Coordinates of C-alpha atoms (C1' of nucleotides) in Angstrom, one line a residue:
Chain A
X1 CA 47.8 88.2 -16.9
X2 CA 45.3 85.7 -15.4
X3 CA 44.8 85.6 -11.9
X4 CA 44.1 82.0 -10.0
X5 CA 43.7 82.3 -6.0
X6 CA 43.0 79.1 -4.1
X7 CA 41.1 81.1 -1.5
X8 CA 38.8 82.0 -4.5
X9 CA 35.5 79.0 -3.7
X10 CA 35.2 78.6 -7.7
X11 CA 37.1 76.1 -9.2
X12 CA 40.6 76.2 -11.1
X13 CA 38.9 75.6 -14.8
X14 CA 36.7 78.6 -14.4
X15 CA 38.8 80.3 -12.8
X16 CA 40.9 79.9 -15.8
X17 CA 37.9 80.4 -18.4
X18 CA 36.7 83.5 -16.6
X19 CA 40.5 84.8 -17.5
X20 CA 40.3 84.1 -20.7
X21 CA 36.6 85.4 -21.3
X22 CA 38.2 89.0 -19.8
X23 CA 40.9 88.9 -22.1
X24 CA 38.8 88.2 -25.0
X25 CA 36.2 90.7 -24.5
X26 CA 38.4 93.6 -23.2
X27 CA 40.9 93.2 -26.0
X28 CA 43.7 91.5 -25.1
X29 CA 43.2 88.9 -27.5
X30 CA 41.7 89.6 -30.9
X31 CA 39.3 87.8 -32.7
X32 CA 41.0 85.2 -35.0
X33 CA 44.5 85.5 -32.2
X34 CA 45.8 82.2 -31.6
X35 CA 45.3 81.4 -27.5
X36 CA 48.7 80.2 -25.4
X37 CA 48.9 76.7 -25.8
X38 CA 47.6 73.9 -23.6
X39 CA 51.0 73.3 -22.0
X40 CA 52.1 76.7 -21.9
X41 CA 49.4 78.1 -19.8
X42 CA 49.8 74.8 -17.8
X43 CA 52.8 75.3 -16.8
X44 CA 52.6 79.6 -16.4
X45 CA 50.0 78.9 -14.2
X46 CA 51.7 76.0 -12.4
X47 CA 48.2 74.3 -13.0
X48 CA 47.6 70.5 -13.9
X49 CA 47.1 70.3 -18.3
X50 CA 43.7 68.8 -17.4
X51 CA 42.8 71.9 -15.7
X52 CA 43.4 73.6 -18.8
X53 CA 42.0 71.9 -21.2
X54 CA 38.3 71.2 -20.1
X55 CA 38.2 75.3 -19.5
X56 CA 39.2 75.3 -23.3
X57 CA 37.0 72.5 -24.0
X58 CA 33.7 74.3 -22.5
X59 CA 35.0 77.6 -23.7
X60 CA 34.7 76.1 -27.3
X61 CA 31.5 74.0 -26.4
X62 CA 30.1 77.8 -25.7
X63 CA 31.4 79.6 -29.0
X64 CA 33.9 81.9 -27.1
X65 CA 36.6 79.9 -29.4
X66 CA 37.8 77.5 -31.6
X67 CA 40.4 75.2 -32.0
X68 CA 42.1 73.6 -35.3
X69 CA 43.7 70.3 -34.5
X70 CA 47.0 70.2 -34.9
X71 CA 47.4 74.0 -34.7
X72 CA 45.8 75.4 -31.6
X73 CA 42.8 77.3 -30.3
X74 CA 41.8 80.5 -31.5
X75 CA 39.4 83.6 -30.1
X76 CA 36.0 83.5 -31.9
X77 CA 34.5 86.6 -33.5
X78 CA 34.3 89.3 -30.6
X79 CA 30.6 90.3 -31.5
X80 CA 29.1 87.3 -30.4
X81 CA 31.2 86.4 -28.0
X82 CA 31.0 89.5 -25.9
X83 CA 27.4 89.3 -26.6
X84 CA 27.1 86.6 -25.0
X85 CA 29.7 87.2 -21.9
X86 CA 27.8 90.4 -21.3
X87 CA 24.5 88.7 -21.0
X88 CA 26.3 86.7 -18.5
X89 CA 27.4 89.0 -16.7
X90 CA 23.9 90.7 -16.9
X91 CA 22.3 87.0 -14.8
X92 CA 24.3 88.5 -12.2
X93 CA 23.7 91.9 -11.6
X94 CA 19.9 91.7 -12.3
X95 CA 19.9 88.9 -9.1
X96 CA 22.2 91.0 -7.1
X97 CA 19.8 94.2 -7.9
X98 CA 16.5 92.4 -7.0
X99 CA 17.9 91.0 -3.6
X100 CA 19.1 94.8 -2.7
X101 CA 15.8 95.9 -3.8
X102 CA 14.2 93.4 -1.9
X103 CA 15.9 94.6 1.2
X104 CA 14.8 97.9 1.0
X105 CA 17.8 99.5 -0.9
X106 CA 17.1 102.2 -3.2
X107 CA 17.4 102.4 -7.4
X108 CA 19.1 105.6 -6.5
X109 CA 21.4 104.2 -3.9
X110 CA 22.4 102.0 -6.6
X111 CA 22.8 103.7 -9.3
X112 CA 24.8 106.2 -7.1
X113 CA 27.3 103.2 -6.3
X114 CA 27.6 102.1 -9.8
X115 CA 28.8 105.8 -10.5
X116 CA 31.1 105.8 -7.7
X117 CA 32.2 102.3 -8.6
X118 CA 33.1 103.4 -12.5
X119 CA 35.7 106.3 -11.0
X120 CA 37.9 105.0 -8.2
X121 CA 37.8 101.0 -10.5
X122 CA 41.5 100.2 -8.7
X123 CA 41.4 96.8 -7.1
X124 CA 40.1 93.7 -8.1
Chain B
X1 CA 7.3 80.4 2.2
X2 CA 11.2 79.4 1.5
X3 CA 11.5 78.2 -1.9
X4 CA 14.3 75.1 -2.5
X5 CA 15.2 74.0 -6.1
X6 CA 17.8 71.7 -7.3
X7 CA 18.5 73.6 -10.3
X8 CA 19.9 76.0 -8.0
X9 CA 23.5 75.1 -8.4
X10 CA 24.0 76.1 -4.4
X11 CA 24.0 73.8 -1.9
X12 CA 20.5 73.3 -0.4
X13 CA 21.5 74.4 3.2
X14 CA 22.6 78.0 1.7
X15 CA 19.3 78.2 0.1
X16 CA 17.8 77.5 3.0
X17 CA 20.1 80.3 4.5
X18 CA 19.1 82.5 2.5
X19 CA 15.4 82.1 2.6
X20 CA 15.7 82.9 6.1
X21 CA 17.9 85.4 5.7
X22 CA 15.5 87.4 3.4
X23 CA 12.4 86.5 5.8
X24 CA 14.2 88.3 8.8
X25 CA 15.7 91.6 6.8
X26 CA 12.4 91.6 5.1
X27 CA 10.6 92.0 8.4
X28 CA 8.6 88.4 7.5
X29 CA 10.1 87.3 11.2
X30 CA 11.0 90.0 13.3
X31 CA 13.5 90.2 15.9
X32 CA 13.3 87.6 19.1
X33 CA 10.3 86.1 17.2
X34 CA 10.8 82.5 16.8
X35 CA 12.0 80.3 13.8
X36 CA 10.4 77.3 12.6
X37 CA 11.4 74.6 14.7
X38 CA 14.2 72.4 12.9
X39 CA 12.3 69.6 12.1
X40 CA 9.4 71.2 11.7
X41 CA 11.0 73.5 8.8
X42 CA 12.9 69.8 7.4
X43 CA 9.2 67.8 7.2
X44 CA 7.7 70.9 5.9
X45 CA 10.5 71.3 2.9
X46 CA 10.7 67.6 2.5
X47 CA 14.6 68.2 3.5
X48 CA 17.0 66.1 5.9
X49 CA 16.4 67.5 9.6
X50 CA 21.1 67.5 9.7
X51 CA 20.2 69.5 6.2
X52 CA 18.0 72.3 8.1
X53 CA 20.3 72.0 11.2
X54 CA 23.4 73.2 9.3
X55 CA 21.9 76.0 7.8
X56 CA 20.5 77.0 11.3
X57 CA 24.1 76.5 13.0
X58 CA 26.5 78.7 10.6
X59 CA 23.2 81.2 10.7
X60 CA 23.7 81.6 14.8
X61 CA 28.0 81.1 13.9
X62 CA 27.0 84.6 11.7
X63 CA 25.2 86.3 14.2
X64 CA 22.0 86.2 12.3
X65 CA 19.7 84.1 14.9
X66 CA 20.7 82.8 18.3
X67 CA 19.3 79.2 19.2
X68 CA 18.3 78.6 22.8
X69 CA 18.4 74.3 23.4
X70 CA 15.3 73.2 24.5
X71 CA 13.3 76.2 23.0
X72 CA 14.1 76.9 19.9
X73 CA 15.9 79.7 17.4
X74 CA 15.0 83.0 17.8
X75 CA 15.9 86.1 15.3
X76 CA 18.5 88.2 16.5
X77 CA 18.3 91.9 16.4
X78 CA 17.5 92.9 13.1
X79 CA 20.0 96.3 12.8
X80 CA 23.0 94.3 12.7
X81 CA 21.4 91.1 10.5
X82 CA 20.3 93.8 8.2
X83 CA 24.0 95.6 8.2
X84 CA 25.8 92.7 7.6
X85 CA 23.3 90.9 5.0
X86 CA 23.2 94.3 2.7
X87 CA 27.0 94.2 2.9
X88 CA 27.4 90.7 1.4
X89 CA 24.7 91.7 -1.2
X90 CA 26.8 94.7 -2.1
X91 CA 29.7 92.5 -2.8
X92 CA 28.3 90.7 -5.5
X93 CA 26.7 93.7 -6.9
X94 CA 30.1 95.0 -6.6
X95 CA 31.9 92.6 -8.8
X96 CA 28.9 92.1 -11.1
X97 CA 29.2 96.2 -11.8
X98 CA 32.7 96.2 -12.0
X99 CA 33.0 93.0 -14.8
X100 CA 29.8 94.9 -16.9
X101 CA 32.0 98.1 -17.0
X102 CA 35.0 96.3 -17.9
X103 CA 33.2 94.9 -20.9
X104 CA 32.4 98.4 -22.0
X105 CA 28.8 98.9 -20.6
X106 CA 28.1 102.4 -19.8
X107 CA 26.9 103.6 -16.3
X108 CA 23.9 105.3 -17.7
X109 CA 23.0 101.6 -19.4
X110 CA 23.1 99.8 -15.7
X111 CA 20.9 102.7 -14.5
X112 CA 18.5 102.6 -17.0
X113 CA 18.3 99.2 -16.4
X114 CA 17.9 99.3 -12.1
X115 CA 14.9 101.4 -13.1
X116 CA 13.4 98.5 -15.1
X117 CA 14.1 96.5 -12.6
X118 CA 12.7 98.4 -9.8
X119 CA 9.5 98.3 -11.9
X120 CA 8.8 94.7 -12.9
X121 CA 9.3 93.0 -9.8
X122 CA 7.7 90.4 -9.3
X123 CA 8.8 87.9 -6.4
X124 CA 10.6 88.9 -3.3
Chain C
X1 CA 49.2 62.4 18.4
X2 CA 45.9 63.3 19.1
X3 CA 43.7 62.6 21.9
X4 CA 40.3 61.6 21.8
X5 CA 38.4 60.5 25.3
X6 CA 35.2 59.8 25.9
X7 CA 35.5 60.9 29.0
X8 CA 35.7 64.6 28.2
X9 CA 32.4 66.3 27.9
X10 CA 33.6 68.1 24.8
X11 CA 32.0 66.8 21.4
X12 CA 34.4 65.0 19.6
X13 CA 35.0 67.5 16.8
X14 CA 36.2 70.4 19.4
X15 CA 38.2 67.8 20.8
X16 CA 39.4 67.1 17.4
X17 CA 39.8 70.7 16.8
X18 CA 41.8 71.3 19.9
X19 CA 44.4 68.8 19.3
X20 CA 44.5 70.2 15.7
X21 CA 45.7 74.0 17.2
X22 CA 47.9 72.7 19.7
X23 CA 49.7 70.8 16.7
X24 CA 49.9 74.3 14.9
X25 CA 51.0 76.2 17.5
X26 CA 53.4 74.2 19.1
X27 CA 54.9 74.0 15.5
X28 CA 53.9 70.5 14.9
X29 CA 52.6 71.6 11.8
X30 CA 53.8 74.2 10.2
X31 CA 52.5 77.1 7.8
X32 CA 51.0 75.8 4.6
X33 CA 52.2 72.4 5.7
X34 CA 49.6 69.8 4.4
X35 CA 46.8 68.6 7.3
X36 CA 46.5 64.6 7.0
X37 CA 43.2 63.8 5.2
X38 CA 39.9 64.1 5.8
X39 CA 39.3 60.0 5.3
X40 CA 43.0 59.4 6.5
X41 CA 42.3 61.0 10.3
X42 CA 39.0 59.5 10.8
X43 CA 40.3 56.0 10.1
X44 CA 43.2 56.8 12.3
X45 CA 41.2 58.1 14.8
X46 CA 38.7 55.5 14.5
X47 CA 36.1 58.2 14.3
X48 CA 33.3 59.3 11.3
X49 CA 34.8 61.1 8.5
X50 CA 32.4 63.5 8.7
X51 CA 32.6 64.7 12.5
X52 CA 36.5 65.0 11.4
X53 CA 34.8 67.3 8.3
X54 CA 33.4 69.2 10.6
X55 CA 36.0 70.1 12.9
X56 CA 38.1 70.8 9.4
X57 CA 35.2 72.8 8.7
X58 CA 35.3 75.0 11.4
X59 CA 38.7 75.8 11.7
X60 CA 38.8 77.0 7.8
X61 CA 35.6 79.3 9.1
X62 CA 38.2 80.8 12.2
X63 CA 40.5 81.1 9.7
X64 CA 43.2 78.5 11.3
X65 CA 43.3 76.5 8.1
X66 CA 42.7 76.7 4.7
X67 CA 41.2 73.4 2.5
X68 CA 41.8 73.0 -1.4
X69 CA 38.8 71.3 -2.7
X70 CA 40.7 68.3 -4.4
X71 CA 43.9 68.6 -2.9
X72 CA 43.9 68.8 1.1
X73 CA 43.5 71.5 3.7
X74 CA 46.6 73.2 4.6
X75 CA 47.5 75.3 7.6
X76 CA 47.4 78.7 8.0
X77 CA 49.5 81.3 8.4
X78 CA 51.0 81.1 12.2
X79 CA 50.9 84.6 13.1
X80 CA 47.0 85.0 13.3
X81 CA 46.7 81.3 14.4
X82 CA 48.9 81.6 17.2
X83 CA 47.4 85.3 18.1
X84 CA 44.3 84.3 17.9
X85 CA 44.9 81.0 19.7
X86 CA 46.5 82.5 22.8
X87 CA 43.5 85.4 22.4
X88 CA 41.2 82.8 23.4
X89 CA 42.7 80.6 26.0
X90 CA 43.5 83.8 28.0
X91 CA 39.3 84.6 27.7
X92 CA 39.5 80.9 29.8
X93 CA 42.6 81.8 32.1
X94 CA 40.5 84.8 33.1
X95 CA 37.5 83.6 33.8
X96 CA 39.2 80.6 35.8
X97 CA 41.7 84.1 37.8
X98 CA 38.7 86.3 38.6
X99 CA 36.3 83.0 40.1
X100 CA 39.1 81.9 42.2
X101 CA 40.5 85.5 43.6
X102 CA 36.4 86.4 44.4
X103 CA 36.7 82.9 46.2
X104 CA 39.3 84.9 48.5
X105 CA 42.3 83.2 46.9
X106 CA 45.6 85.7 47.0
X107 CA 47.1 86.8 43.8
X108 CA 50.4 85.0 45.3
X109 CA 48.8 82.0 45.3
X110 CA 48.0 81.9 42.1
X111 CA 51.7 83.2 41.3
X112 CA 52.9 80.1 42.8
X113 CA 50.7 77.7 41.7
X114 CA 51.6 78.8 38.1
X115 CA 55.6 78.4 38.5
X116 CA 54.8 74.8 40.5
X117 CA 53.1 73.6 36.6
X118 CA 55.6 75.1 35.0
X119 CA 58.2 72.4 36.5
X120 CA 55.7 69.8 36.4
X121 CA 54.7 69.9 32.7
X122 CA 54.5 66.7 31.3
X123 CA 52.6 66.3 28.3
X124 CA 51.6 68.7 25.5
Chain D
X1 CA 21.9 88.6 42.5
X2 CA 22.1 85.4 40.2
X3 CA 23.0 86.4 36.6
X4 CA 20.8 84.0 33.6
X5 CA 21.8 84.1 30.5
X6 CA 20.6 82.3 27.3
X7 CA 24.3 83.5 25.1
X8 CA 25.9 81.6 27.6
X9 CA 26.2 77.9 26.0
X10 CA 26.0 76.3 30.1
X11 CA 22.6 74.9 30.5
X12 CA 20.8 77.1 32.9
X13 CA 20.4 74.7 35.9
X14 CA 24.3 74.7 35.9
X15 CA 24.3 79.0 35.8
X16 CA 21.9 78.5 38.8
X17 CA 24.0 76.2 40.3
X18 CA 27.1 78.6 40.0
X19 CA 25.1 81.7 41.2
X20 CA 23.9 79.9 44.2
X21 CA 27.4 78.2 45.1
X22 CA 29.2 81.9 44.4
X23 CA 26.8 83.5 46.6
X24 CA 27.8 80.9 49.6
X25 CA 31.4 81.2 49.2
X26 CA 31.3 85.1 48.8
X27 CA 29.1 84.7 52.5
X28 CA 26.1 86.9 50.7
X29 CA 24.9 83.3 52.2
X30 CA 26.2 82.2 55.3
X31 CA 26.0 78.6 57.0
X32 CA 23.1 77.5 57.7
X33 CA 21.1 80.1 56.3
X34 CA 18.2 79.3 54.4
X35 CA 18.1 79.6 50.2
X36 CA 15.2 80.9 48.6
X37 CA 12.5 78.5 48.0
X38 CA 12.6 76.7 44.4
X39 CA 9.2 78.8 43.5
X40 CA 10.6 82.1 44.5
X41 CA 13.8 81.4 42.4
X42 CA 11.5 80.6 39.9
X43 CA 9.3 83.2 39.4
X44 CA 12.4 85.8 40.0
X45 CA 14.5 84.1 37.0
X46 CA 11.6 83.5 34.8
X47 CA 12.9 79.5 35.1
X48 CA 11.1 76.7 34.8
X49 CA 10.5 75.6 38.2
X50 CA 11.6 72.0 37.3
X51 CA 15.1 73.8 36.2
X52 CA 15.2 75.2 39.6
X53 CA 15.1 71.9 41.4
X54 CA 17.7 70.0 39.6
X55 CA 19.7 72.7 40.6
X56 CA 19.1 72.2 44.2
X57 CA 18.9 69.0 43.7
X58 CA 22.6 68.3 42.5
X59 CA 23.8 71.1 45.2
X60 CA 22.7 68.4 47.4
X61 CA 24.3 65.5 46.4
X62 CA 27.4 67.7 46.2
X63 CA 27.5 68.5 49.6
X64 CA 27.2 72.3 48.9
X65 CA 23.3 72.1 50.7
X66 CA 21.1 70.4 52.9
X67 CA 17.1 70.6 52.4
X68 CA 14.4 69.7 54.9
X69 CA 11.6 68.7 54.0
X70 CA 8.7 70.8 55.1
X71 CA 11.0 73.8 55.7
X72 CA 13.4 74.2 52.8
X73 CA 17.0 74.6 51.8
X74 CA 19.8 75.3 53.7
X75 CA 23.6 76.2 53.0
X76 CA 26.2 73.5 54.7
X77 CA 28.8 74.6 56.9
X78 CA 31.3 76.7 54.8
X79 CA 34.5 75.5 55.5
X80 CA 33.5 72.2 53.3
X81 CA 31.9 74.0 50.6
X82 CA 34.2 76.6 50.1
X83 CA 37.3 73.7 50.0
X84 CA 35.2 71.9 47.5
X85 CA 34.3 74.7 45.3
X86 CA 37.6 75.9 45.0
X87 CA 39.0 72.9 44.3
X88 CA 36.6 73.1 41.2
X89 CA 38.3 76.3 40.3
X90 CA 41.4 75.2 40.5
X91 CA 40.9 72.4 37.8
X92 CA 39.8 75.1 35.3
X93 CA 42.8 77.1 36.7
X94 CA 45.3 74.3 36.0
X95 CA 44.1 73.2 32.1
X96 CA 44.3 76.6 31.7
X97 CA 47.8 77.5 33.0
X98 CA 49.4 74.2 31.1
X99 CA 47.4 75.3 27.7
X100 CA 49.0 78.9 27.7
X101 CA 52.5 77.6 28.8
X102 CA 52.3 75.0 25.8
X103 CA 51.8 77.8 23.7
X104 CA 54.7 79.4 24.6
X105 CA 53.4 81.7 27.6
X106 CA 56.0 82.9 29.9
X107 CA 55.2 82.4 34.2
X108 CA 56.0 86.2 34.1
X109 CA 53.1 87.3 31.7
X110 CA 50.6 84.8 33.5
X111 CA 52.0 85.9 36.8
X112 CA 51.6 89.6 36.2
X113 CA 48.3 89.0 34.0
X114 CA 46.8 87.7 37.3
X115 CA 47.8 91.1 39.5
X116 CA 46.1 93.3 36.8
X117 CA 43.2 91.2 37.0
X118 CA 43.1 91.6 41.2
X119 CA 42.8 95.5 40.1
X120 CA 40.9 96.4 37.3
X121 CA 38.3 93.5 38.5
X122 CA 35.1 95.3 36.4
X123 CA 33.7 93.5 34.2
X124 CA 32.4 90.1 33.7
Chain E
dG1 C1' 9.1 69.1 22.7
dT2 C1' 13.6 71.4 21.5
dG3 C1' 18.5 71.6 19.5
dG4 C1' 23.2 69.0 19.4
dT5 C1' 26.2 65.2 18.3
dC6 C1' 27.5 61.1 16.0
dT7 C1' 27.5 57.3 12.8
dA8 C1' 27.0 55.0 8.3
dG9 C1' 26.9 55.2 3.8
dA10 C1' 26.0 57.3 -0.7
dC11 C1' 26.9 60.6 -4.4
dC12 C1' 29.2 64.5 -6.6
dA13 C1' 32.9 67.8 -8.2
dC14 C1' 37.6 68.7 -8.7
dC15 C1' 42.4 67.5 -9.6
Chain F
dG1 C1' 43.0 60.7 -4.5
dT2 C1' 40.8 65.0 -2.3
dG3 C1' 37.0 67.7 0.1
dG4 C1' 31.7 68.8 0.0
dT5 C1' 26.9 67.7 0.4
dC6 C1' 23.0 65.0 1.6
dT7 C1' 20.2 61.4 3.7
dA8 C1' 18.8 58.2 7.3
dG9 C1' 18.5 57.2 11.7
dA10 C1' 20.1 56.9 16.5
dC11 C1' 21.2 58.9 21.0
dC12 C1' 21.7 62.6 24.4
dA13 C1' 20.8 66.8 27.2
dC14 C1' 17.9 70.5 28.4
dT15 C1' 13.2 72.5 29.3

DNA sequence: GTGGTCTAGACCACC
DNA sequence: GTGGTCTAGACCACT
């Protein structure tokens, strides 16, 4: 369920941590859910452990989970993690909306995309 | 008028790209006008002269300036810089719409918040 | 296997370049075979690592290649190399045809001078 | 009649130099005719006069023209230049020939590539 | 003066 | 180990 492209210029751990975030926050793993393991992911993704683990060790560092030693990680409470993720999310679109802006696009343009771009959500 | 920072996690030369890329589509240098000269722009940013250079020569690789030896770097015509730089903005603003309305955010809340947008702005 | 001179005009990373797409097309290197390193070229080449960065560079920006931060670049896919490869020497063969037959040279001429290389080939 | 153009990576004095020498072998100068003066060129191209003269100045030492001082520049005898310039060509001609048959390019495709050019000869 | 290339060597991020 | 960026400074060609 999580995607990892070489041709994408991020690297592999975020990559892997944006995966997880999506998953998190859209549902596909509850709050409390125990996350795939170290290894397994590791070798799902045919990615190196280390890979993996410093996306689970700055995914905990940032509160979107937890791990027990000895047992595994787990997803955090959804209501601040996906506070936080969307606040993320929302760095980004404000920047991308000021630069159109700044280039002469207008809010109704924009809004018209986002419309358009909430019907025919197929790829990516 | 190009503003560098090292908190900017991008490599200096893109921000340098982009600077000029924002003078140009903002009409700040219009077409066939000239650029500031390489070293000229490097001393005046306090920035390695290769630095300035790179930026300038995947700028003309893009089709956003054309450099003439001995003379300078001049703006290229501004309907296709403009085209092409509004594209790659709508990329990002693309993928940032498309992750906020995976994560639940309404339409109406991104338009809402264009509007706000539109209003305080501040810097170009 | 490839050939730097001094004596060609060409900067050193086109040179560098050139031998690289000659490799690929010819089947030297194959699709998503691994390119030797960055550092591992330059010292066999006895040239800067970064003019070899450059020419590695550039061929990932016309799409011949593709580089894994941390892991190598790789080639391409042959189809579009080669395509794109032949695309452009034929821009040269072109330009060489039309100079010499508005010189007042005949088309069998050229016909025959073409099969007499064709037995003479040598190198690469 | 001499094309200048600052897209094409050549320095100028070598597009002058090409102009002129096409213009002798094509016989739109014949032998012993006299060339423009370097100020006339000058002012026609919008060249720096200094440009102008290296031009002439290399034709010179090639062979291609004579000067006098006092009265100007003339073309030499044909028969030479013409030899001489298309044995120029014919380098070009060659590298490119051996490229496109290393890239797998049959004699027949080159070969029959050449008579479309003789025909369609439009643009460039 | 201009841009273009090259070298040398340093530092960083990723795997 | 890998590629990526940056600096410093030199040299060349063109105008």
């Amino acid at each position: 369920m999580i995607q990892i492209s070489n041709r994408d210029p991020r690297p592999i751990y975020e990559q892997v941590k944006d995966g997880l975030c999506k998953l998190m926050v859209s549902g596909g793993i509850g709050p409390d859910e125990k996350l795939p393991s170290v290894r397994e992911l590791a070798s799902g993704l045919s990615i190196n452990p280390n890979t993996i683990q410093r996306a689970y060790r700055e995914l905990e560092a940032e509160g979107y989970i937890y791990t027990v030693p000895g047992k595994g990680a787990f997803a955090a409470e959804q209501e601040a993690t996906i506070s936080a993720y969307t606040a993320k999310l929302y760095v980004d679109f404000d920047s991308a909306c000021q630069k159109l802006l700044a280039a002469g696009e207008s809010t109704d343009a924009l809004a018209a995309r986002i419309i358009q771009l909430s019907k025919g959500e197929s790829s990516t």
